[in-house]
XYZ file of C-alpha atoms in Angstrom:
722
model
C 6.207 30.759 28.510
C 8.836 28.230 28.174
C 9.065 27.212 31.953
C 5.084 26.269 31.300
C 5.803 24.228 28.139
C 8.870 22.707 29.830
C 6.990 21.293 32.955
C 4.300 20.022 30.496
C 6.583 18.059 28.487
C 8.308 16.501 31.250
C 5.448 15.843 33.323
C 3.689 14.084 30.504
C 6.784 12.227 29.577
C 6.253 10.454 33.388
C 2.899 9.599 32.224
C 3.761 8.515 29.166
C 3.660 4.703 30.131
C 0.420 4.720 31.611
C -0.998 6.756 28.367
C 0.645 4.359 25.924
C -1.283 1.727 28.084
C -4.713 4.130 28.103
C -4.645 4.539 31.698
C -5.347 0.658 32.008
C -3.765 -1.769 34.182
C -3.703 -5.490 33.640
C -4.917 -6.362 37.153
C -8.230 -4.075 36.443
C -9.109 -5.719 33.108
C -8.401 -9.479 34.243
C -9.039 -11.282 37.563
C -6.717 -14.636 37.722
C -6.638 -17.211 40.098
C -5.575 -20.927 40.163
C -8.264 -23.479 41.625
C -8.382 -26.975 42.276
C -11.146 -29.782 41.894
C -10.711 -31.634 44.778
C -11.015 -30.638 48.387
C -7.876 -32.568 49.195
C -5.076 -34.403 47.093
C -3.607 -38.228 47.544
C -0.589 -39.355 47.166
C 0.049 -40.292 43.611
C -3.147 -39.726 42.256
C -3.676 -37.242 39.674
C -6.121 -34.363 40.168
C -7.261 -31.063 37.610
C -6.501 -27.242 38.514
C -7.596 -24.500 36.573
C -6.273 -21.197 35.727
C -9.475 -18.842 35.835
C -9.478 -15.702 33.676
C -12.288 -13.415 34.122
C -12.287 -10.287 31.934
C -13.786 -6.857 31.990
C -16.560 -6.595 29.765
C -15.649 -5.999 26.085
C -12.300 -7.258 26.712
C -10.797 -10.612 25.748
C -7.959 -13.136 26.141
C -6.780 -15.514 23.259
C -7.145 -18.965 22.275
C -3.983 -21.191 21.483
C -4.449 -20.043 17.947
C -5.000 -16.247 18.576
C -6.131 -15.639 15.350
C -5.160 -12.501 13.298
C -3.434 -10.594 15.995
C -2.963 -11.323 19.796
C -0.800 -13.650 22.091
C -2.312 -16.682 23.931
C -1.771 -16.995 27.558
C 1.103 -19.139 29.038
C 1.581 -20.950 32.244
C 4.842 -21.424 33.715
C 4.522 -24.141 36.867
C 6.529 -23.933 39.820
C 5.731 -27.038 41.773
C 6.789 -29.071 44.973
C 9.601 -31.480 44.167
C 7.909 -34.802 42.306
C 4.959 -33.150 41.207
C 4.401 -32.581 37.280
C 1.866 -30.705 35.418
C 0.437 -31.559 32.147
C -0.449 -29.945 29.004
C -3.745 -27.085 29.105
C -6.915 -28.152 28.062
C -8.241 -25.172 25.799
C -11.820 -24.456 25.851
C -13.309 -24.034 22.434
C -13.057 -20.443 21.415
C -15.204 -17.495 19.911
C -14.748 -15.605 16.798
C -14.169 -12.274 18.120
C -13.767 -9.359 14.963
C -11.503 -6.443 15.624
C -11.559 -3.833 12.834
C -10.617 -5.676 9.729
C -9.196 -8.682 11.791
C -10.712 -11.683 13.509
C -9.304 -12.746 16.481
C -10.021 -16.306 18.437
C -10.180 -16.225 22.199
C -12.567 -15.949 24.947
C -14.581 -12.871 26.735
C -16.377 -12.954 29.807
C -14.341 -15.866 31.562
C -12.567 -19.058 30.614
C -10.570 -21.687 32.608
C -7.714 -23.493 31.391
C -7.685 -26.831 32.838
C -4.444 -28.940 33.466
C -3.573 -32.430 35.078
C -1.486 -32.264 37.816
C 0.070 -35.666 39.060
C 1.644 -35.948 42.850
C 4.303 -38.311 43.526
C 3.445 -41.491 45.547
C 5.740 -40.761 48.548
C 3.736 -37.578 49.745
C 3.189 -37.222 53.591
C -0.348 -36.282 54.758
C -0.908 -33.696 57.165
C 1.214 -30.890 55.948
C -0.376 -28.766 52.599
C 1.588 -28.457 49.507
C 1.567 -25.521 47.886
C 1.111 -25.001 44.005
C 2.539 -21.690 41.924
C 1.947 -20.599 38.519
C 3.139 -17.418 36.590
C 0.253 -16.711 34.161
C 1.493 -14.203 31.341
C -1.464 -13.034 29.036
C -2.380 -10.199 26.567
C -5.878 -8.706 27.297
C -7.408 -6.934 24.580
C -10.639 -4.327 22.950
C -9.240 -2.238 20.476
C -6.105 -1.834 22.275
C -3.982 -4.600 23.941
C -2.637 -4.659 27.541
C -0.302 -7.450 28.513
C -0.342 -8.491 31.982
C 1.079 -11.126 34.226
C -0.186 -12.707 37.535
C 1.695 -15.048 39.966
C -0.912 -17.502 41.137
C -0.628 -19.980 44.553
C -2.868 -22.351 45.981
C -2.453 -24.512 49.259
C -4.034 -27.798 49.233
C -4.104 -30.381 52.081
C -3.065 -34.186 51.866
C -5.150 -36.851 53.018
C -4.246 -40.265 54.176
C -3.887 -42.819 51.447
C -6.992 -44.796 50.756
C -9.124 -41.708 52.055
C -11.943 -40.558 49.841
C -11.477 -36.829 49.259
C -13.932 -36.050 46.702
C -14.728 -32.796 44.561
C -14.460 -29.358 46.367
C -18.401 -28.550 46.403
C -17.319 -24.876 46.035
C -15.506 -25.521 42.727
C -17.685 -28.315 41.680
C -20.003 -26.264 39.109
C -16.843 -24.163 37.686
C -15.123 -27.376 36.656
C -18.523 -28.884 35.310
C -18.937 -26.067 33.132
C -15.255 -25.799 32.322
C -15.083 -29.312 30.842
C -18.392 -28.760 29.131
C -16.733 -25.935 27.177
C -13.867 -28.406 25.841
C -14.105 -29.399 22.786
C -14.785 -33.465 21.969
C -13.468 -35.932 19.440
C -15.872 -35.544 16.343
C -18.077 -38.773 15.993
C -18.211 -38.002 12.398
C -15.611 -38.695 9.733
C -14.301 -35.589 8.318
C -12.254 -35.133 4.770
C -10.388 -32.333 3.859
C -10.274 -31.088 -0.161
C -8.079 -28.169 -1.525
C -7.968 -26.157 -4.472
C -5.685 -23.451 -5.274
C -7.593 -20.622 -3.155
C -9.715 -22.771 -0.731
C -10.066 -25.444 1.711
C -13.193 -27.533 2.062
C -14.309 -29.658 5.301
C -16.808 -32.073 4.474
C -18.488 -33.660 7.918
C -20.115 -36.783 7.214
C -23.018 -36.213 9.575
C -26.357 -37.372 8.080
C -28.234 -36.657 11.374
C -27.605 -32.877 11.618
C -31.057 -31.115 10.925
C -30.241 -28.000 8.755
C -32.994 -25.672 10.380
C -31.378 -26.852 14.004
C -28.076 -25.600 13.372
C -26.477 -22.369 13.106
C -23.217 -20.178 14.319
C -20.972 -22.843 12.358
C -17.181 -21.541 12.733
C -13.981 -23.876 12.358
C -10.601 -22.542 14.367
C -7.722 -24.345 12.711
C -4.527 -25.040 15.263
C -2.243 -23.737 12.664
C -2.143 -19.999 12.723
C -1.693 -19.362 8.883
C -3.898 -22.150 7.574
C -6.783 -20.159 6.679
C -7.719 -16.669 6.105
C -9.314 -15.848 9.363
C -11.456 -12.678 8.653
C -13.114 -14.267 5.448
C -16.160 -15.533 5.437
C -16.916 -19.518 6.276
C -19.377 -20.498 3.953
C -21.531 -23.548 5.181
C -24.061 -25.920 3.282
C -26.180 -28.498 5.368
C -28.003 -31.184 4.068
C -28.952 -34.816 4.518
C -25.266 -36.268 3.898
C -23.759 -33.982 6.446
C -21.875 -30.167 7.038
C -19.676 -28.717 4.433
C -17.319 -25.490 5.233
C -15.781 -23.472 2.743
C -12.453 -21.709 4.024
C -10.240 -19.247 2.158
C -6.695 -20.610 2.083
C -4.256 -18.630 4.078
C -1.474 -19.949 2.244
C -2.480 -20.185 -1.315
C 1.449 -19.747 -2.820
C 2.089 -23.023 -1.222
C 2.738 -25.899 -3.940
C 1.167 -28.504 -1.570
C -2.150 -27.691 -0.102
C -2.597 -29.838 3.371
C -3.954 -33.365 3.371
C -5.861 -32.669 6.819
C -6.945 -29.388 8.833
C -6.755 -30.190 12.573
C -8.785 -27.750 14.394
C -12.146 -27.304 16.023
C -15.415 -27.118 14.789
C -18.159 -25.444 16.696
C -21.840 -24.862 15.878
C -25.060 -23.923 18.203
C -27.954 -26.912 17.963
C -31.375 -26.391 18.612
C -32.705 -29.021 21.173
C -35.736 -29.486 22.906
C -34.201 -28.203 26.141
C -32.998 -24.945 24.520
C -29.777 -24.020 22.260
C -26.457 -26.037 22.681
C -22.960 -25.182 21.625
C -21.327 -28.267 19.997
C -17.739 -28.298 19.974
C -15.651 -30.937 18.210
C -12.033 -31.569 18.013
C -10.971 -32.549 14.142
C -7.536 -34.409 13.746
C -4.646 -34.211 16.593
C -3.742 -30.662 18.175
C -0.308 -30.502 17.853
C 1.598 -29.961 21.527
C 2.273 -26.154 22.692
C 5.940 -25.526 23.745
C 5.452 -25.311 27.712
C 7.514 -22.436 28.996
C 10.109 -23.779 31.622
C 9.188 -23.867 35.216
C 10.143 -20.370 37.248
C 11.640 -18.979 33.990
C 8.882 -17.757 31.944
C 9.280 -14.156 32.907
C 13.054 -14.160 31.589
C 13.814 -13.305 27.931
C 15.771 -15.375 25.867
C 19.352 -13.649 25.061
C 21.035 -13.992 21.780
C 24.035 -16.187 21.946
C 26.537 -13.514 22.062
C 24.821 -11.791 25.375
C 24.601 -14.923 27.027
C 27.692 -14.084 29.401
C 26.518 -10.508 29.950
C 27.022 -9.370 34.011
C 26.485 -6.560 35.818
C 30.197 -5.101 35.118
C 30.047 -5.697 31.227
C 26.630 -4.167 31.145
C 27.511 -1.241 33.320
C 30.497 -0.887 30.812
C 28.489 -1.228 27.649
C 26.002 1.394 28.715
C 28.670 3.855 29.460
C 30.407 3.371 25.913
C 26.627 3.620 24.466
C 25.880 6.917 26.725
C 29.099 8.345 25.250
C 28.590 7.339 21.462
C 24.724 8.918 22.122
C 26.368 12.138 21.898
C 26.850 11.873 18.513
C 23.406 10.763 17.536
C 21.572 13.469 15.508
C 18.956 13.812 18.003
C 21.007 15.006 20.552
C 22.500 17.840 18.437
C 20.420 20.760 19.132
C 20.359 20.377 22.713
C 24.190 20.218 22.923
C 24.534 22.501 20.811
C 22.493 25.356 22.944
C 24.494 24.359 26.010
C 28.248 24.341 24.449
C 26.852 28.339 23.417
C 25.772 28.575 27.235
C 29.664 28.072 27.855
C 30.761 31.193 25.613
C 28.477 33.307 27.632
C 30.092 31.999 30.720
C 33.422 31.872 29.380
C 33.937 35.242 31.314
C 33.157 33.581 34.487
C 35.602 31.882 36.910
C 36.858 28.289 36.355
C 35.118 27.133 39.442
C 31.799 28.586 38.119
C 31.900 27.103 34.905
C 32.656 23.572 36.467
C 29.535 24.073 38.345
C 27.734 24.206 35.430
C 28.898 21.318 34.312
C 28.362 19.584 37.163
C 24.520 20.632 37.247
C 24.312 19.573 33.744
C 25.401 15.981 34.639
C 23.199 16.081 37.544
C 20.015 16.767 35.208
C 21.299 14.012 32.905
C 21.389 11.319 35.584
C 18.083 12.502 37.313
C 16.334 12.175 33.959
C 18.123 9.149 33.358
C 17.076 7.416 36.712
C 13.416 8.702 36.862
C 12.717 7.351 33.358
C 14.232 4.125 34.258
C 12.662 3.869 37.409
C 9.312 4.513 35.857
C 10.020 1.915 33.183
C 11.103 -0.733 35.649
C 7.924 -0.065 37.862
C 5.499 -0.010 34.886
C 7.355 -3.579 33.617
C 6.515 -4.932 37.147
C 3.077 -4.215 36.878
C 2.927 -6.081 33.799
C 3.065 -3.141 31.144
C 4.858 -4.086 28.167
C 7.304 -1.318 27.608
C 10.722 -0.422 26.480
C 13.336 2.071 26.162
C 11.815 5.511 24.487
C 8.632 4.299 25.761
C 7.410 7.938 26.145
C 7.599 8.739 22.632
C 4.954 6.081 22.167
C 2.597 8.544 23.622
C 0.936 11.280 21.164
C 0.634 13.685 24.164
C 4.488 13.360 25.122
C 5.334 14.093 21.334
C 3.258 16.853 20.783
C 4.416 18.455 24.337
C 8.256 18.031 23.244
C 7.384 19.700 19.730
C 5.883 22.521 21.348
C 8.716 23.053 23.721
C 11.140 22.772 21.247
C 9.349 25.162 18.921
C 9.123 27.722 21.844
C 12.914 27.817 22.570
C 13.395 28.215 18.814
C 11.034 31.118 19.133
C 13.359 32.488 21.729
C 16.374 32.238 20.011
C 14.944 34.015 16.672
C 14.131 36.906 19.291
C 10.334 37.003 19.134
C 10.299 35.973 22.700
C 13.277 37.222 25.294
C 13.244 35.433 28.365
C 16.360 36.639 29.827
C 19.984 37.506 28.468
C 20.979 33.772 28.362
C 22.209 32.260 25.347
C 21.038 29.081 27.008
C 17.730 30.660 26.510
C 16.110 27.571 27.935
C 18.075 27.601 31.299
C 17.878 31.337 32.105
C 14.366 31.456 30.670
C 13.260 29.166 33.360
C 15.234 30.735 36.374
C 16.188 34.299 35.306
C 18.982 33.297 37.910
C 22.762 32.689 37.327
C 22.016 29.516 35.337
C 23.091 26.443 37.413
C 19.177 25.521 37.482
C 19.183 26.068 33.542
C 22.296 23.643 33.368
C 20.260 21.052 35.285
C 17.260 21.478 33.220
C 19.056 20.984 29.754
C 20.379 17.916 31.131
C 17.148 16.712 31.674
C 15.898 18.029 28.331
C 19.043 16.256 26.698
C 17.683 13.019 28.187
C 14.340 13.328 27.102
C 15.221 14.167 23.343
C 18.067 11.538 23.418
C 15.645 8.914 24.163
C 14.581 8.146 20.388
C 18.053 6.923 19.568
C 19.560 3.773 20.573
C 23.591 4.115 19.944
C 25.644 0.913 19.279
C 26.336 -0.826 22.912
C 23.136 0.272 24.165
C 20.682 -2.374 23.210
C 22.131 -5.261 25.255
C 22.973 -3.141 28.179
C 19.376 -1.906 28.541
C 17.785 -5.134 27.754
C 19.814 -6.837 30.650
C 18.735 -3.713 32.951
C 15.250 -4.555 32.367
C 15.436 -8.106 33.312
C 17.500 -7.663 36.766
C 16.690 -6.417 40.001
C 15.732 -2.789 40.368
C 18.870 -1.738 41.856
C 20.979 -3.435 39.092
C 18.858 -1.881 36.432
C 19.054 1.638 38.028
C 23.032 1.284 37.995
C 23.184 0.410 34.195
C 20.823 3.534 33.629
C 22.969 5.636 35.669
C 26.078 4.304 33.591
C 24.459 5.188 30.661
C 23.620 8.628 32.004
C 27.040 9.233 33.001
C 28.432 8.409 29.474
C 26.041 10.790 27.596
C 27.027 13.694 30.237
C 30.568 12.915 30.757
C 31.922 15.061 27.236
C 30.411 18.098 28.713
C 31.676 17.773 32.164
C 35.091 17.373 30.878
C 34.873 20.344 28.547
C 33.725 22.159 31.751
C 36.823 21.182 33.683
C 39.465 21.569 31.220
C 40.960 24.882 31.439
C 42.669 24.994 28.165
C 39.203 24.567 26.431
C 37.664 27.273 28.149
C 40.627 29.622 27.530
C 39.730 28.966 23.641
C 36.284 29.890 23.662
C 35.460 32.904 22.272
C 34.127 35.774 24.282
C 30.687 37.122 24.665
C 29.977 39.676 21.723
C 27.403 40.951 19.314
C 27.909 37.987 17.153
C 26.379 36.060 19.671
C 22.806 36.934 18.422
C 23.403 35.909 14.815
C 24.484 32.694 15.884
C 21.425 32.484 18.345
C 19.295 33.071 15.272
C 21.484 30.319 13.203
C 20.944 27.667 16.111
C 17.212 28.270 16.043
C 16.681 26.427 12.976
C 18.041 22.849 14.035
C 15.554 23.462 16.760
C 12.666 24.250 14.600
C 13.754 21.347 12.455
C 13.541 18.536 15.552
C 10.284 20.174 16.234
C 9.120 19.472 12.564
C 10.479 15.782 12.928
C 8.355 15.320 15.837
C 5.371 16.422 14.233
C 6.218 14.169 11.529
C 6.506 11.385 14.270
C 3.000 12.542 15.463
C 1.503 12.124 11.903
C 1.958 8.536 12.363
C 0.316 8.173 15.723
C -2.709 10.151 15.261
C -5.322 10.628 12.195
C -5.568 13.506 10.189
C -8.033 15.618 12.861
C -5.444 14.951 15.442
C -2.534 16.037 13.053
C -4.479 19.438 12.400
C -5.088 19.742 16.076
C -1.387 19.579 16.658
C -0.817 22.354 14.175
C -3.087 24.225 15.831
C -1.164 23.931 18.880
C 2.059 25.116 17.175
C -0.307 28.383 16.481
C -0.861 28.761 19.949
C 2.744 28.709 21.117
C 3.745 31.461 18.617
C 0.285 33.237 19.329
C 1.365 33.289 23.461
C 5.091 33.850 22.457
C 3.712 36.943 20.266
C 1.650 38.179 23.236
C 4.067 37.622 25.995
C 6.482 39.792 24.385
C 4.088 42.765 23.700
C 3.406 42.808 27.418
C 7.171 43.727 27.878
C 7.621 47.278 28.561
C 3.620 48.123 28.201
C 1.577 49.994 31.000
C 0.812 47.665 34.088
C -2.770 46.918 33.249
C -1.689 46.000 29.562
C 1.147 43.975 30.566
C -1.151 42.027 32.749
C -3.976 41.543 30.060
C -1.313 40.379 27.500
C 0.350 38.171 30.381
C -3.279 36.617 30.995
C -3.784 36.399 27.321
C -0.589 34.437 26.800
C -1.350 31.922 30.050
C -4.808 31.389 28.465
C -3.504 30.233 25.412
C -1.002 28.049 27.047
C -3.972 26.705 29.104
C -5.650 25.863 25.992
C -2.409 23.917 24.468
C -2.525 21.847 27.538
C -5.688 20.817 26.954
C -5.548 20.148 23.157
C -2.308 18.351 23.923
C -3.931 15.868 26.302
C -6.992 15.237 24.074
C -4.429 13.813 21.422
C -5.008 10.041 20.982
C -3.855 7.217 18.889
C -5.870 6.926 15.897
C -3.305 4.699 13.864
C -2.315 1.202 14.244
C 1.183 2.094 12.870
C 0.920 -1.243 10.594
C 3.571 -1.249 8.117
C 1.844 -1.496 4.611
C 3.121 -3.779 2.000
C 5.356 -2.083 -0.190
C 8.594 -2.393 -2.263
C 8.817 -6.065 -1.198
C 8.252 -4.872 2.663
C 5.684 -6.788 4.836
C 4.066 -5.915 7.923
C 5.393 -7.951 11.037
C 3.539 -10.492 12.696
C 4.768 -13.512 14.575
C 2.781 -15.809 12.696
C 4.017 -14.581 9.558
C 7.600 -14.943 10.720
C 6.862 -18.782 12.036
C 4.897 -19.659 8.726
C 8.019 -18.477 6.917
C 10.689 -20.181 9.104
C 8.596 -23.051 8.842
C 8.763 -23.006 5.029
C 12.267 -22.733 5.246
C 12.431 -19.312 3.852
C 15.325 -16.702 4.429
C 13.716 -13.730 6.461
C 15.044 -10.431 7.221
C 13.543 -8.517 10.328
C 13.399 -4.893 10.868
C 12.096 -3.491 14.255
C 11.604 0.118 13.756
C 9.872 3.155 14.932
C 9.117 6.678 13.552
C 10.663 8.343 16.538
C 13.733 6.451 16.324
C 16.160 8.603 14.541
C 18.711 5.738 14.303
C 16.189 3.741 12.413
C 15.194 6.398 10.091
C 18.825 7.034 9.259
C 19.660 3.196 8.379
C 16.522 2.870 6.495
C 17.665 5.763 4.075
C 21.641 5.330 4.042
C 21.333 1.026 4.075
C 18.335 -0.692 3.952
C 16.584 1.446 1.268
C 19.526 1.572 -1.098
C 18.987 -0.199 -4.242
C 21.896 -2.489 -3.832
C 20.481 -3.835 -0.952
C 17.077 -4.149 -2.134
C 18.714 -6.104 -5.055
C 20.104 -8.627 -2.844
C 17.368 -9.089 -1.026
C 15.277 -10.152 -4.249
C 18.038 -12.061 -5.612
C 18.419 -14.195 -2.612
C 14.647 -14.506 -1.900
C 14.607 -12.863 1.245
C 11.410 -12.152 2.833
C 11.654 -8.579 4.381
C 9.477 -8.012 7.333
C 9.252 -4.563 9.023
C 7.978 -4.287 12.700
C 6.757 -0.595 13.516
C 6.995 0.334 16.981
C 5.876 3.996 16.736
C 2.720 3.026 18.794
C 2.517 0.684 21.695
C 2.468 -3.062 20.187
C 2.754 -5.935 22.531
C 3.389 -8.358 19.932
C 6.905 -6.473 19.009
C 7.337 -5.824 22.560
C 7.391 -9.703 23.477
C 9.664 -10.063 20.320
C 12.419 -7.804 21.186
C 12.213 -9.188 24.862
C 12.783 -12.632 23.362
C 16.115 -11.554 21.747
C 17.471 -9.436 24.825
C 16.083 -5.997 23.772
C 13.768 -3.466 25.268
C 13.980 -0.935 22.400
C 14.674 -0.356 18.534
C 16.398 -0.546 16.382
C 16.626 -4.431 15.957
C 17.971 -6.154 12.762
C 17.620 -9.810 12.364
C 18.770 -12.308 9.179
C 17.213 -15.536 9.620
C 19.181 -17.491 6.874
C 16.705 -20.274 6.448
C 17.191 -23.747 4.961
C 19.358 -22.644 2.230
C 22.312 -22.030 4.697
C 21.283 -24.939 7.126
C 21.202 -22.302 10.339
C 17.951 -21.694 12.446
C 19.360 -18.845 14.895
C 19.335 -15.799 13.396
C 22.444 -13.093 12.814
C 22.092 -9.950 14.582
C 23.041 -7.320 12.791
C 24.488 -3.933 14.315
C 22.401 -1.159 15.403
C 24.053 1.430 13.012
C 23.807 -0.259 9.446
C 25.886 0.677 6.617
C 25.023 -0.772 3.127
C 28.119 -2.612 2.999
C 27.402 -4.170 6.634
C 23.544 -5.646 5.216
C 25.392 -6.679 1.779
C 28.041 -9.005 3.623
C 25.311 -10.519 5.712
C 23.280 -10.992 2.882
C 26.465 -12.607 0.914
C 26.446 -15.567 3.601
C 22.849 -16.837 1.491
C 23.620 -18.232 -1.672
C 21.569 -16.824 -4.961
C 18.791 -18.429 -5.887
C 17.171 -19.245 -9.361
C 14.809 -16.739 -10.409
C 11.987 -18.718 -9.979
C 12.670 -18.862 -5.832
C 14.146 -15.570 -5.895
C 10.695 -13.550 -6.761
C 9.902 -10.555 -4.596
C 6.723 -11.078 -2.610
C 4.740 -8.935 -4.529
C 5.675 -11.054 -7.944
C 4.694 -14.394 -6.484
């Protein structure tokens, strides 16, 4: 039975990345290509190219302002010497409701246009190759990040030669230009009250009966409440659009509201969609050529090299042994040494080597899968498998089965290691190997000091470099046990096996049960009530299978086969129940105790206002995160300090897959949680955030907050008081 649960947990861990992505790959959802308007280019003469994106039905990508969620596409150009690419031209978007949110983007197909200028000194005859790296987020109810490396070869015509447009792309570019907003032909005025913004378009020629589907898309992400209804009135004077303000607490309302106004107009030739640009569009920051896919590293990590990353990973692996999530598995293994203490030192050393091999194999396997999925465009990070409810449930069932074995409900051999002997029923070397594997899988919820920068570095390098860093991390985790098995003095100090070990086995079961209970709590953050009920019934099936299996021992052969068949049937039902679990909750953090849910748009708005901000990137399955929140961030002293200094507390929940948080972590050189950032705001005159340690104390946080000046009461109100 334990063998079945173990194989189930480990195989599902290997599929966790795909499960977290809904078994969908970005390339299956978006077909991207680079197209050019002319058939050939001429020296010094600008020409237009397009990034064409064709989406699967019901999936969408985003406009430059994505709305309530999402990320706009980004293009990084890699052009021949002397070529220059201009800014992207964005087609008018559509409103795309998703649950209670409103996104701005494109469904079906869209083309982003850009002008490319070749140099004057360009030799004709030899084709030139344009390259573009496209990154995007494609969403339905779930989101999948993707990338595409695009290239296009174009011939160079003789100077003075007429090239003309490419007949194969002529219609495509005509449609793309028709979708672009044009400057408004009418004056537009903006009026503001505390809660609303009103756009008045002086267009006396509009016929109220002919206009429908009016929508306004602001360039600023926090200007309006995107999901709120946009009330429109059309009369002989023109069009008035009433919008709900997105930042009503701002003292000064905006004098203008730049954006895009769209509506459908009935004409004799049919309904035509109109799109007008209101005001000037602010420039978007363009990614540097050839560097778009690389994360932005914090200043203190800019000098990280392979050897320094390997060293940090090794130290992180050593410290990982002290993290609470590793204790249950390591304690079982140490007790297994007691059982083997009567064996020869050479045999015990083999157990240490087998355990180390299991740790390294698991680290390299998980790292290889993670690197491969990221290379395919998946937005994943360290601990990615625990973002899958299937894996969380399987690990809970495995640990619950281990606990039942230690409690004597089911006997799987005489070994105190239980798990190892239950798997192999042999001398236990395979059990030592498997315990190393399990220690790694269970350790991934923890991020120890030194690990964050090392893992972040590993996932941005070539696969061989990344695997070397992860191997060093695994060796650090395995080293204490390996040293213990190779130290004769320590082995002689171990007590000899005896009847007292049965009592110790029973005591040891309870940390295992506690770990299983914690995993069920994590699962409760990922699935709805019906999914949680199914998971709890899964525990009942594990207990029933263990009980029936044990009843088959010593019974007549026929009854033994019936009992074991019943147990296996229960486990098959458990497998079907487990794979049916899916995300029912989005993991958003509700506003409570002065905490707001993190979004990039909210952070950008606060920083634009000059507000100090504390960002906490966390996950329910991250034990280090939970300990930090209870022992440091949740203390009254820290909360008072945040309030006194007017610090806005943003909390990002990475329990479930969240591409926006994944991208934010990558920009700070991290691939996992926790991550704690303190932005000082205008009060301290600093723009770069302070990165706090991954293991926090209340004193550490208070010292960081002490660098911010205390504010008057009127400026230091908590978010819920404002």
